GROMACS .gro file of C-alpha atoms in nm:
model
  399
    1MET     CA    1  10.193 -10.230   0.047
    2LYS     CA    2  10.170 -10.010  -0.266
    3LYS     CA    3   9.789 -10.028  -0.254
    4TYR     CA    4   9.782  -9.908   0.107
    5SER     CA    5  10.029  -9.630   0.028
    6LYS     CA    6   9.815  -9.510  -0.260
    7LEU     CA    7   9.502  -9.521  -0.045
    8PHE     CA    8   9.680  -9.318   0.225
    9VAL     CA    9   9.769  -9.051  -0.031
   10LEU     CA   10   9.409  -9.033  -0.154
   11ILE     CA   11   9.272  -9.004   0.201
   12ILE     CA   12   9.508  -8.716   0.280
   13VAL     CA   13   9.415  -8.540  -0.043
   14PHE     CA   14   9.042  -8.596   0.011
   15PHE     CA   15   9.048  -8.420   0.346
   16ASN     CA   16   9.264  -8.146   0.198
   17LEU     CA   17   9.023  -8.096  -0.091
   18THR     CA   18   8.716  -8.075   0.129
   19SER     CA   19   8.867  -7.811   0.353
   20HIS     CA   20   8.817  -7.445   0.266
   21THR     CA   21   9.095  -7.344   0.027
   22VAL     CA   22   9.267  -7.021   0.126
   23TYR     CA   23   9.606  -6.976  -0.037
   24SER     CA   24   9.905  -6.789   0.087
   25ASN     CA   25  10.247  -6.826  -0.073
   26GLN     CA   26  10.349  -7.057   0.210
   27ASN     CA   27  10.050  -7.288   0.159
   28ILE     CA   28  10.103  -7.315  -0.216
   29ASP     CA   29  10.467  -7.413  -0.210
   30ARG     CA   30  10.529  -7.550   0.139
   31TYR     CA   31  10.568  -7.907   0.014
   32MET     CA   32  10.824  -7.842  -0.262
   33GLN     CA   33  11.175  -7.705  -0.280
   34SER     CA   34  11.117  -7.533  -0.613
   35GLY     CA   35  10.843  -7.515  -0.872
   36ILE     CA   36  10.658  -7.319  -1.135
   37LEU     CA   37  10.311  -7.290  -1.288
   38ILE     CA   38  10.263  -7.144  -1.636
   39ASP     CA   39   9.994  -7.100  -1.899
   40LYS     CA   40  10.094  -7.318  -2.193
   41GLU     CA   41   9.990  -7.084  -2.475
   42SER     CA   42  10.132  -6.756  -2.346
   43SER     CA   43  10.406  -6.893  -2.116
   44ARG     CA   44  10.287  -6.647  -1.852
   45VAL     CA   45  10.427  -6.746  -1.514
   46LEU     CA   46  10.134  -6.777  -1.273
   47TYR     CA   47  10.339  -6.890  -0.976
   48GLU     CA   48  10.700  -6.975  -0.904
   49LYS     CA   49  10.934  -7.065  -0.620
   50ASP     CA   50  11.309  -7.073  -0.683
   51SER     CA   51  11.223  -7.170  -1.040
   52SER     CA   52  11.574  -7.095  -1.175
   53LYS     CA   53  11.753  -7.305  -0.913
   54GLN     CA   54  11.951  -7.591  -1.071
   55VAL     CA   55  11.865  -7.922  -0.904
   56PRO     CA   56  11.865  -8.298  -0.982
   57ILE     CA   57  11.553  -8.396  -1.176
   58ALA     CA   58  11.549  -8.778  -1.167
   59SER     CA   59  11.302  -8.932  -1.416
   60LEU     CA   60  11.170  -8.598  -1.540
   61THR     CA   61  11.469  -8.656  -1.769
   62LYS     CA   62  11.244  -8.887  -1.970
   63ILE     CA   63  11.042  -8.592  -2.100
   64MET     CA   64  11.344  -8.494  -2.310
   65THR     CA   65  11.393  -8.860  -2.409
   66LEU     CA   66  11.037  -8.862  -2.540
   67LEU     CA   67  11.089  -8.535  -2.729
   68ILE     CA   68  11.400  -8.663  -2.907
   69ALA     CA   69  11.216  -8.985  -2.998
   70LEU     CA   70  10.912  -8.802  -3.137
   71GLU     CA   71  11.137  -8.575  -3.344
   72ALA     CA   72  11.314  -8.882  -3.485
   73ILE     CA   73  10.976  -9.030  -3.581
   74GLU     CA   74  10.865  -8.704  -3.743
   75ASN     CA   75  11.191  -8.684  -3.942
   76ASN     CA   76  11.144  -9.045  -4.062
   77GLN     CA   77  11.465  -9.158  -3.892
   78VAL     CA   78  11.260  -9.425  -3.717
   79SER     CA   79  10.898  -9.542  -3.708
   80GLU     CA   80  10.683  -9.599  -3.402
   81ASN     CA   81  10.620  -9.945  -3.548
   82ASP     CA   82  10.990 -10.033  -3.555
   83ILE     CA   83  11.091 -10.352  -3.379
   84VAL     CA   84  11.360 -10.267  -3.124
   85ASN     CA   85  11.618 -10.527  -3.023
   86ILE     CA   86  11.681 -10.513  -2.648
   87SER     CA   87  12.048 -10.502  -2.554
   88ASN     CA   88  12.216 -10.605  -2.233
   89ASN     CA   89  12.272 -10.235  -2.153
   90SER     CA   90  11.897 -10.186  -2.151
   91ALA     CA   91  11.798 -10.512  -1.981
   92ARG     CA   92  12.035 -10.465  -1.687
   93LEU     CA   93  11.874 -10.136  -1.576
   94ARG     CA   94  11.709 -10.138  -1.236
   95GLY     CA   95  11.468  -9.912  -1.050
   96SER     CA   96  11.139  -9.859  -1.232
   97THR     CA   97  11.147 -10.084  -1.539
   98TYR     CA   98  10.943 -10.246  -1.814
   99ASN     CA   99  11.105 -10.581  -1.725
  100LEU     CA  100  11.286 -10.599  -2.059
  101LYS     CA  101  11.506 -10.902  -2.130
  102LYS     CA  102  11.820 -10.919  -2.342
  103GLY     CA  103  11.737 -11.033  -2.695
  104GLU     CA  104  11.370 -10.943  -2.663
  105GLN     CA  105  11.206 -10.754  -2.950
  106VAL     CA  106  10.958 -10.478  -2.870
  107GLU     CA  107  10.777 -10.218  -3.081
  108LEU     CA  108  10.906  -9.864  -3.037
  109ILE     CA  109  10.558  -9.731  -2.955
  110GLU     CA  110  10.532  -9.977  -2.664
  111LEU     CA  111  10.869  -9.855  -2.535
  112LEU     CA  112  10.746  -9.495  -2.551
  113LYS     CA  113  10.443  -9.592  -2.343
  114ALA     CA  114  10.663  -9.775  -2.094
  115LEU     CA  115  10.891  -9.470  -2.079
  116MET     CA  116  10.619  -9.223  -1.982
  117ILE     CA  117  10.350  -9.431  -1.809
  118VAL     CA  118  10.557  -9.663  -1.591
  119SER     CA  119  10.886  -9.469  -1.606
  120GLY     CA  120  11.082  -9.756  -1.755
  121ASN     CA  121  11.455  -9.693  -1.723
  122ASP     CA  122  11.524  -9.993  -1.945
  123ALA     CA  123  11.283  -9.858  -2.206
  124ALA     CA  124  11.471  -9.525  -2.208
  125VAL     CA  125  11.802  -9.694  -2.295
  126ALA     CA  126  11.637  -9.915  -2.558
  127ILE     CA  127  11.488  -9.606  -2.724
  128ALA     CA  128  11.820  -9.421  -2.709
  129GLU     CA  129  12.016  -9.707  -2.864
  130HIS     CA  130  11.759  -9.760  -3.139
  131ILE     CA  131  11.768  -9.393  -3.243
  132ALA     CA  132  12.133  -9.301  -3.188
  133GLU     CA  133  12.310  -9.641  -3.168
  134THR     CA  134  12.454  -9.561  -2.823
  135GLU     CA  135  12.318  -9.389  -2.515
  136ASP     CA  136  12.612  -9.146  -2.521
  137ASN     CA  137  12.518  -9.033  -2.872
  138PHE     CA  138  12.158  -8.991  -2.763
  139VAL     CA  139  12.257  -8.782  -2.460
  140LYS     CA  140  12.441  -8.545  -2.695
  141LEU     CA  141  12.114  -8.498  -2.884
  142MET     CA  142  11.939  -8.426  -2.553
  143ASN     CA  143  12.189  -8.160  -2.449
  144ASN     CA  144  12.189  -8.001  -2.795
  145LYS     CA  145  11.811  -7.978  -2.785
  146ALA     CA  146  11.818  -7.827  -2.437
  147ARG     CA  147  12.047  -7.549  -2.560
  148GLU     CA  148  11.839  -7.497  -2.873
  149ILE     CA  149  11.514  -7.433  -2.686
  150GLY     CA  150  11.663  -7.216  -2.410
  151MET     CA  151  11.711  -7.459  -2.121
  152HIS     CA  152  12.015  -7.279  -1.979
  153LYS     CA  153  12.028  -7.458  -1.642
  154THR     CA  154  12.003  -7.810  -1.786
  155LEU     CA  155  12.268  -8.079  -1.824
  156PHE     CA  156  12.201  -8.445  -1.908
  157PHE     CA  157  12.438  -8.734  -1.836
  158ASN     CA  158  12.199  -9.018  -1.925
  159CYS     CA  159  11.858  -9.073  -2.083
  160HIS     CA  160  11.668  -9.205  -1.780
  161GLY     CA  161  11.760  -8.998  -1.472
  162LEU     CA  162  11.916  -9.258  -1.246
  163PRO     CA  163  12.226  -9.147  -1.053
  164ILE     CA  164  12.565  -9.241  -1.199
  165TYR     CA  165  12.777  -9.371  -0.913
  166ASN     CA  166  13.153  -9.358  -0.871
  167LEU     CA  167  13.244  -9.722  -0.799
  168ASN     CA  168  13.545  -9.608  -0.596
  169ASN     CA  169  13.333  -9.377  -0.384
  170PRO     CA  170  12.962  -9.469  -0.355
  171ASP     CA  171  12.885  -9.128  -0.201
  172ASP     CA  172  13.013  -8.956  -0.515
  173ARG     CA  173  12.746  -8.957  -0.782
  174ILE     CA  174  12.632  -8.755  -1.083
  175GLU     CA  175  12.270  -8.675  -1.165
  176ASN     CA  176  12.094  -8.499  -1.449
  177LEU     CA  177  12.037  -8.134  -1.362
  178SER     CA  178  11.777  -7.877  -1.458
  179SER     CA  179  11.543  -7.619  -1.304
  180ALA     CA  180  11.167  -7.583  -1.273
  181LYS     CA  181  11.174  -7.301  -1.528
  182ASP     CA  182  11.375  -7.506  -1.779
  183LEU     CA  183  11.141  -7.802  -1.737
  184SER     CA  184  10.837  -7.580  -1.802
  185ILE     CA  185  11.010  -7.465  -2.124
  186LEU     CA  186  11.062  -7.830  -2.219
  187VAL     CA  187  10.703  -7.934  -2.151
  188LYS     CA  188  10.566  -7.634  -2.341
  189TYR     CA  189  10.790  -7.711  -2.639
  190LEU     CA  190  10.686  -8.077  -2.631
  191LEU     CA  191  10.314  -7.993  -2.623
  192ASP     CA  192  10.347  -7.714  -2.881
  193ASN     CA  193  10.504  -7.955  -3.129
  194TYR     CA  194  10.371  -8.300  -3.034
  195TYR     CA  195  10.047  -8.236  -2.849
  196GLU     CA  196   9.843  -8.534  -2.964
  197GLU     CA  197  10.138  -8.773  -2.978
  198THR     CA  198  10.232  -8.690  -2.619
  199LEU     CA  199   9.891  -8.683  -2.453
  200LYS     CA  200   9.766  -9.001  -2.617
  201ILE     CA  201  10.044  -9.173  -2.419
  202THR     CA  202  10.057  -8.978  -2.094
  203SER     CA  203   9.678  -8.977  -2.049
  204ILE     CA  204   9.666  -9.358  -2.020
  205LYS     CA  205   9.582  -9.438  -1.656
  206ASP     CA  206   9.646  -9.812  -1.665
  207TYR     CA  207   9.889  -9.972  -1.907
  208SER     CA  208   9.892 -10.339  -1.996
  209ASN     CA  209  10.066 -10.549  -2.257
  210PRO     CA  210   9.921 -10.903  -2.247
  211SER     CA  211  10.190 -11.039  -2.480
  212ARG     CA  212  10.451 -10.949  -2.217
  213ASN     CA  213  10.228 -11.030  -1.920
  214PHE     CA  214  10.281 -10.672  -1.802
  215GLN     CA  215  10.034 -10.446  -1.625
  216ARG     CA  216  10.100 -10.128  -1.432
  217SER     CA  217   9.919  -9.805  -1.333
  218ASN     CA  218  10.039  -9.464  -1.446
  219THR     CA  219  10.289  -9.324  -1.196
  220ASN     CA  220  10.124  -8.978  -1.213
  221PRO     CA  221   9.937  -8.944  -0.879
  222LEU     CA  222   9.728  -8.643  -0.984
  223MET     CA  223   9.536  -8.859  -1.231
  224ASP     CA  224   9.366  -9.030  -0.936
  225ILE     CA  225   9.244  -8.696  -0.800
  226PHE     CA  226   9.175  -8.471  -1.100
  227PRO     CA  227   9.015  -8.646  -1.401
  228GLU     CA  228   9.126  -8.362  -1.629
  229VAL     CA  229   9.498  -8.423  -1.568
  230ASP     CA  230   9.636  -8.590  -1.882
  231GLY     CA  231  10.012  -8.584  -1.822
  232LEU     CA  232  10.298  -8.585  -1.767
  233LYS     CA  233  10.587  -8.741  -1.566
  234THR     CA  234  10.702  -8.831  -1.216
  235GLY     CA  235  11.056  -8.860  -1.083
  236TYR     CA  236  11.243  -8.965  -0.771
  237THR     CA  237  11.597  -9.013  -0.649
  238GLY     CA  238  11.739  -8.956  -0.304
  239MET     CA  239  11.904  -8.631  -0.415
  240ALA     CA  240  11.619  -8.507  -0.635
  241GLY     CA  241  11.339  -8.591  -0.393
  242TYR     CA  242  10.991  -8.652  -0.529
  243CYS     CA  243  10.920  -8.455  -0.846
  244LEU     CA  244  10.631  -8.411  -1.086
  245ALA     CA  245  10.566  -8.239  -1.416
  246PHE     CA  246  10.192  -8.216  -1.483
  247THR     CA  247   9.956  -8.062  -1.732
  248ALA     CA  248   9.580  -8.017  -1.737
  249PRO     CA  249   9.322  -7.823  -1.938
  250VAL     CA  250   9.105  -7.567  -1.758
  251LYS     CA  251   8.757  -7.530  -1.904
  252ALA     CA  252   8.585  -7.193  -1.921
  253THR     CA  253   8.298  -7.147  -1.676
  254LEU     CA  254   8.147  -6.832  -1.829
  255GLN     CA  255   8.044  -6.753  -2.186
  256ASP     CA  256   8.298  -6.472  -2.234
  257GLU     CA  257   8.589  -6.683  -2.109
  258GLY     CA  258   8.813  -6.929  -2.293
  259ASP     CA  259   8.975  -7.264  -2.219
  260PHE     CA  260   9.343  -7.275  -2.133
  261ARG     CA  261   9.605  -7.530  -2.031
  262LEU     CA  262   9.827  -7.530  -1.725
  263ILE     CA  263  10.180  -7.669  -1.702
  264GLY     CA  264  10.316  -7.726  -1.353
  265ILE     CA  265  10.651  -7.843  -1.216
  266THR     CA  266  10.714  -7.937  -0.852
  267LEU     CA  267  11.062  -8.044  -0.743
  268GLY     CA  268  11.220  -8.171  -0.425
  269SER     CA  269  10.921  -8.289  -0.221
  270SER     CA  270  11.024  -8.501   0.076
  271SER     CA  271  10.769  -8.783   0.027
  272GLN     CA  272  10.515  -8.919  -0.220
  273ASN     CA  273  10.234  -8.768  -0.015
  274GLU     CA  274  10.398  -8.425  -0.010
  275ARG     CA  275  10.454  -8.445  -0.386
  276VAL     CA  276  10.080  -8.497  -0.429
  277LEU     CA  277   9.997  -8.206  -0.200
  278ALA     CA  278  10.250  -7.976  -0.365
  279SER     CA  279  10.116  -8.051  -0.713
  280LYS     CA  280   9.752  -8.039  -0.603
  281ASN     CA  281   9.802  -7.699  -0.441
  282LEU     CA  282   9.970  -7.563  -0.752
  283LEU     CA  283   9.704  -7.697  -0.988
  284GLU     CA  284   9.418  -7.573  -0.771
  285TYR     CA  285   9.580  -7.231  -0.743
  286GLY     CA  286   9.584  -7.204  -1.122
  287LYS     CA  287   9.229  -7.332  -1.166
  288ASN     CA  288   9.076  -7.117  -0.890
  289ASN     CA  289   9.257  -6.789  -0.946
  290PHE     CA  290   9.305  -6.741  -1.321
  291VAL     CA  291   9.078  -6.701  -1.622
  292LYS     CA  292   9.125  -6.653  -1.995
  293THR     CA  293   8.937  -6.353  -2.127
  294LYS     CA  294   8.906  -6.185  -2.465
  295VAL     CA  295   9.016  -5.823  -2.453
  296LEU     CA  296   9.025  -5.739  -2.824
  297SER     CA  297   8.861  -5.860  -3.145
  298LYS     CA  298   9.035  -5.885  -3.479
  299GLY     CA  299   8.969  -5.569  -3.682
  300GLU     CA  300   8.836  -5.379  -3.378
  301VAL     CA  301   8.877  -4.999  -3.400
  302VAL     CA  302   9.105  -4.891  -3.116
  303SER     CA  303   9.171  -4.531  -3.219
  304THR     CA  304   9.096  -4.268  -3.481
  305ARG     CA  305   9.376  -4.051  -3.622
  306TYR     CA  306   9.352  -3.740  -3.840
  307LEU     CA  307   9.595  -3.688  -4.126
  308PHE     CA  308   9.736  -3.332  -4.108
  309GLY     CA  309   9.496  -3.281  -3.816
  310SER     CA  310   9.196  -3.248  -4.050
  311GLU     CA  311   8.861  -3.384  -3.943
  312TYR     CA  312   8.797  -3.465  -4.311
  313LEU     CA  313   9.092  -3.703  -4.326
  314SER     CA  314   9.013  -3.949  -4.047
  315VAL     CA  315   9.189  -4.284  -4.031
  316ASN     CA  316   9.047  -4.576  -3.835
  317VAL     CA  317   9.320  -4.766  -3.651
  318VAL     CA  318   9.229  -5.136  -3.612
  319SER     CA  319   9.383  -5.444  -3.453
  320GLU     CA  320   9.550  -5.703  -3.673
  321ASP     CA  321   9.464  -5.991  -3.437
  322GLU     CA  322   9.226  -6.081  -3.160
  323ILE     CA  323   9.379  -6.103  -2.814
  324TRP     CA  324   9.296  -6.336  -2.527
  325VAL     CA  325   9.484  -6.294  -2.200
  326ILE     CA  326   9.542  -6.509  -1.894
  327ARG     CA  327   9.483  -6.297  -1.586
  328SER     CA  328   9.400  -6.340  -1.222
  329LYS     CA  329   9.031  -6.290  -1.154
  330ASN     CA  330   9.081  -5.955  -0.978
  331GLU     CA  331   9.367  -5.828  -1.191
  332ASN     CA  332   9.351  -5.493  -1.368
  333ILE     CA  333   9.479  -5.506  -1.726
  334ASN     CA  334   9.672  -5.210  -1.864
  335LYS     CA  335   9.650  -5.111  -2.231
  336GLU     CA  336   9.918  -4.910  -2.413
  337ILE     CA  337   9.870  -4.784  -2.768
  338LYS     CA  338  10.190  -4.693  -2.951
  339LEU     CA  339  10.127  -4.504  -3.278
  340SER     CA  340  10.365  -4.363  -3.536
  341GLU     CA  341  10.310  -4.035  -3.722
  342LEU     CA  342  10.070  -4.050  -4.016
  343SER     CA  343  10.212  -3.969  -4.358
  344PHE     CA  344  10.038  -3.921  -4.692
  345PRO     CA  345   9.925  -4.136  -4.867
  346VAL     CA  346   9.758  -4.375  -4.623
  347ARG     CA  347   9.655  -4.716  -4.749
  348LYS     CA  348   9.437  -4.981  -4.590
  349GLY     CA  349   9.658  -5.233  -4.414
  350ASP     CA  350   9.946  -4.990  -4.348
  351LEU     CA  351  10.126  -5.058  -4.020
  352LEU     CA  352  10.053  -4.767  -3.785
  353GLY     CA  353  10.172  -4.894  -3.449
  354GLU     CA  354  10.130  -5.154  -3.176
  355LEU     CA  355   9.889  -5.229  -2.893
  356VAL     CA  356  10.026  -5.394  -2.578
  357TYR     CA  357   9.835  -5.538  -2.281
  358THR     CA  358  10.020  -5.580  -1.952
  359GLY     CA  359   9.929  -5.721  -1.613
  360GLU     CA  360   9.964  -5.551  -1.278
  361ASN     CA  361  10.313  -5.695  -1.234
  362GLY     CA  362  10.430  -5.569  -1.574
  363ASP     CA  363  10.396  -5.902  -1.756
  364ILE     CA  364  10.317  -5.862  -2.125
  365LEU     CA  365   9.989  -6.050  -2.163
  366GLY     CA  366   9.933  -5.990  -2.531
  367LYS     CA  367  10.014  -5.757  -2.817
  368THR     CA  368   9.918  -5.696  -3.177
  369ASN     CA  369  10.001  -5.469  -3.468
  370LEU     CA  370   9.773  -5.175  -3.538
  371LEU     CA  371   9.675  -5.120  -3.900
  372SER     CA  372   9.500  -4.857  -4.108
  373ASN     CA  373   9.146  -4.948  -4.208
  374THR     CA  374   9.120  -4.647  -4.439
  375ASP     CA  375   9.253  -4.545  -4.780
  376ILE     CA  376   9.354  -4.180  -4.825
  377VAL     CA  377   9.521  -4.149  -5.165
  378TRP     CA  378   9.390  -3.802  -5.258
  379ILE     CA  379   9.285  -3.497  -5.058
  380PRO     CA  380   8.942  -3.342  -5.136
  381ILE     CA  381   8.900  -2.963  -5.167
  382LYS     CA  382   8.725  -2.922  -4.831
  383ALA     CA  383   9.013  -3.106  -4.661
  384GLN     CA  384   9.268  -2.887  -4.840
  385LEU     CA  385   9.087  -2.572  -4.725
  386ASP     CA  386   9.071  -2.709  -4.371
  387ILE     CA  387   9.446  -2.780  -4.373
  388VAL     CA  388   9.521  -2.422  -4.497
  389LYS     CA  389   9.293  -2.277  -4.231
  390ARG     CA  390   9.462  -2.477  -3.957
  391SER     CA  391   9.806  -2.372  -4.081
  392ILE     CA  392   9.708  -2.002  -4.072
  393LEU     CA  393   9.563  -2.035  -3.721
  394ARG     CA  394   9.880  -2.205  -3.599
  395LEU     CA  395  10.092  -1.931  -3.757
  396PHE     CA  396   9.900  -1.651  -3.583
  397SER     CA  397   9.890  -1.836  -3.252
  398LYS     CA  398  10.271  -1.830  -3.243
  399GLN     CA  399  10.288  -1.452  -3.281
   0.00000   0.00000   0.00000
């Protein structure tokens, strides 16, 4: 049945891809309750729908579980080669699992793969207990990290994303909560700090472990449609709906353009098929409508200033950095140069101001310090005479 379901999704997407793509806001986000698309490097928001709305996030929880685990590995608290003893707490988990058994011993790296590729709930608990002794301790680390990196709408109750039911009232349940914006912050932080470690796991399309007689395809449905998609995580519960966090590089098509990476979050789709369509629409919107262009070179002269107004005391004002911006293909970029007053002496490298590029909607796309590229440590005679002449002319012009 799963094979037929997957084929049905691919058929729907095929016909959608071959139709002429014309986007309106409704067409981009019609299949999701909330979502966001950002550029990874700049964090510029390229599209959003109710991105600050707090909602259940199901197994997208596991992105934070991975982050805490990778930090523990980096800090030498654990090793990816550690042998993890599987507890009853882990083995009894249901839903999507790695089929772990109580008393089994599994390498931590294999649990990380199971966590992200097949969404193993049992793997999540095994990781949590190995790092923090108990899942409750691990969840504290998750919530602390969320606050640290600015995820203000996020609250974790467990490390896997399954609902926590009230045994006295089955309709009363607790779920991990976040927002599309918070999740984009999390994914960006994860990729900024653990790019290779993350993508070497999440880019695996088919995972198998012969020693455990286990084989499963990656749960990320976009990987079957867009070869460039190399992450990240699916999620589903009845309250959360069908969710997906994805990332993909976008290659430059022209010589004066640059590569960039998209991060997308879609939450609350009503079916697996609609989750695919929601994510596909968001990814295509980013690929088809935005480019990365260089607007400024490092050391480029952006202005010339004159100390005391004298043409003999010119100062070249140059950029400290080069600037690339993510912009829509038809977007006009605004440039604002903010300069302070020149004062004698002027030395090469002195900070003279700031250059800011903004988009049509006011987004800051890039900025850099402006520096002096000129030394003026003494004033030649002709400049002194020019300054005196200008002072006399100004004096008479006021009379």
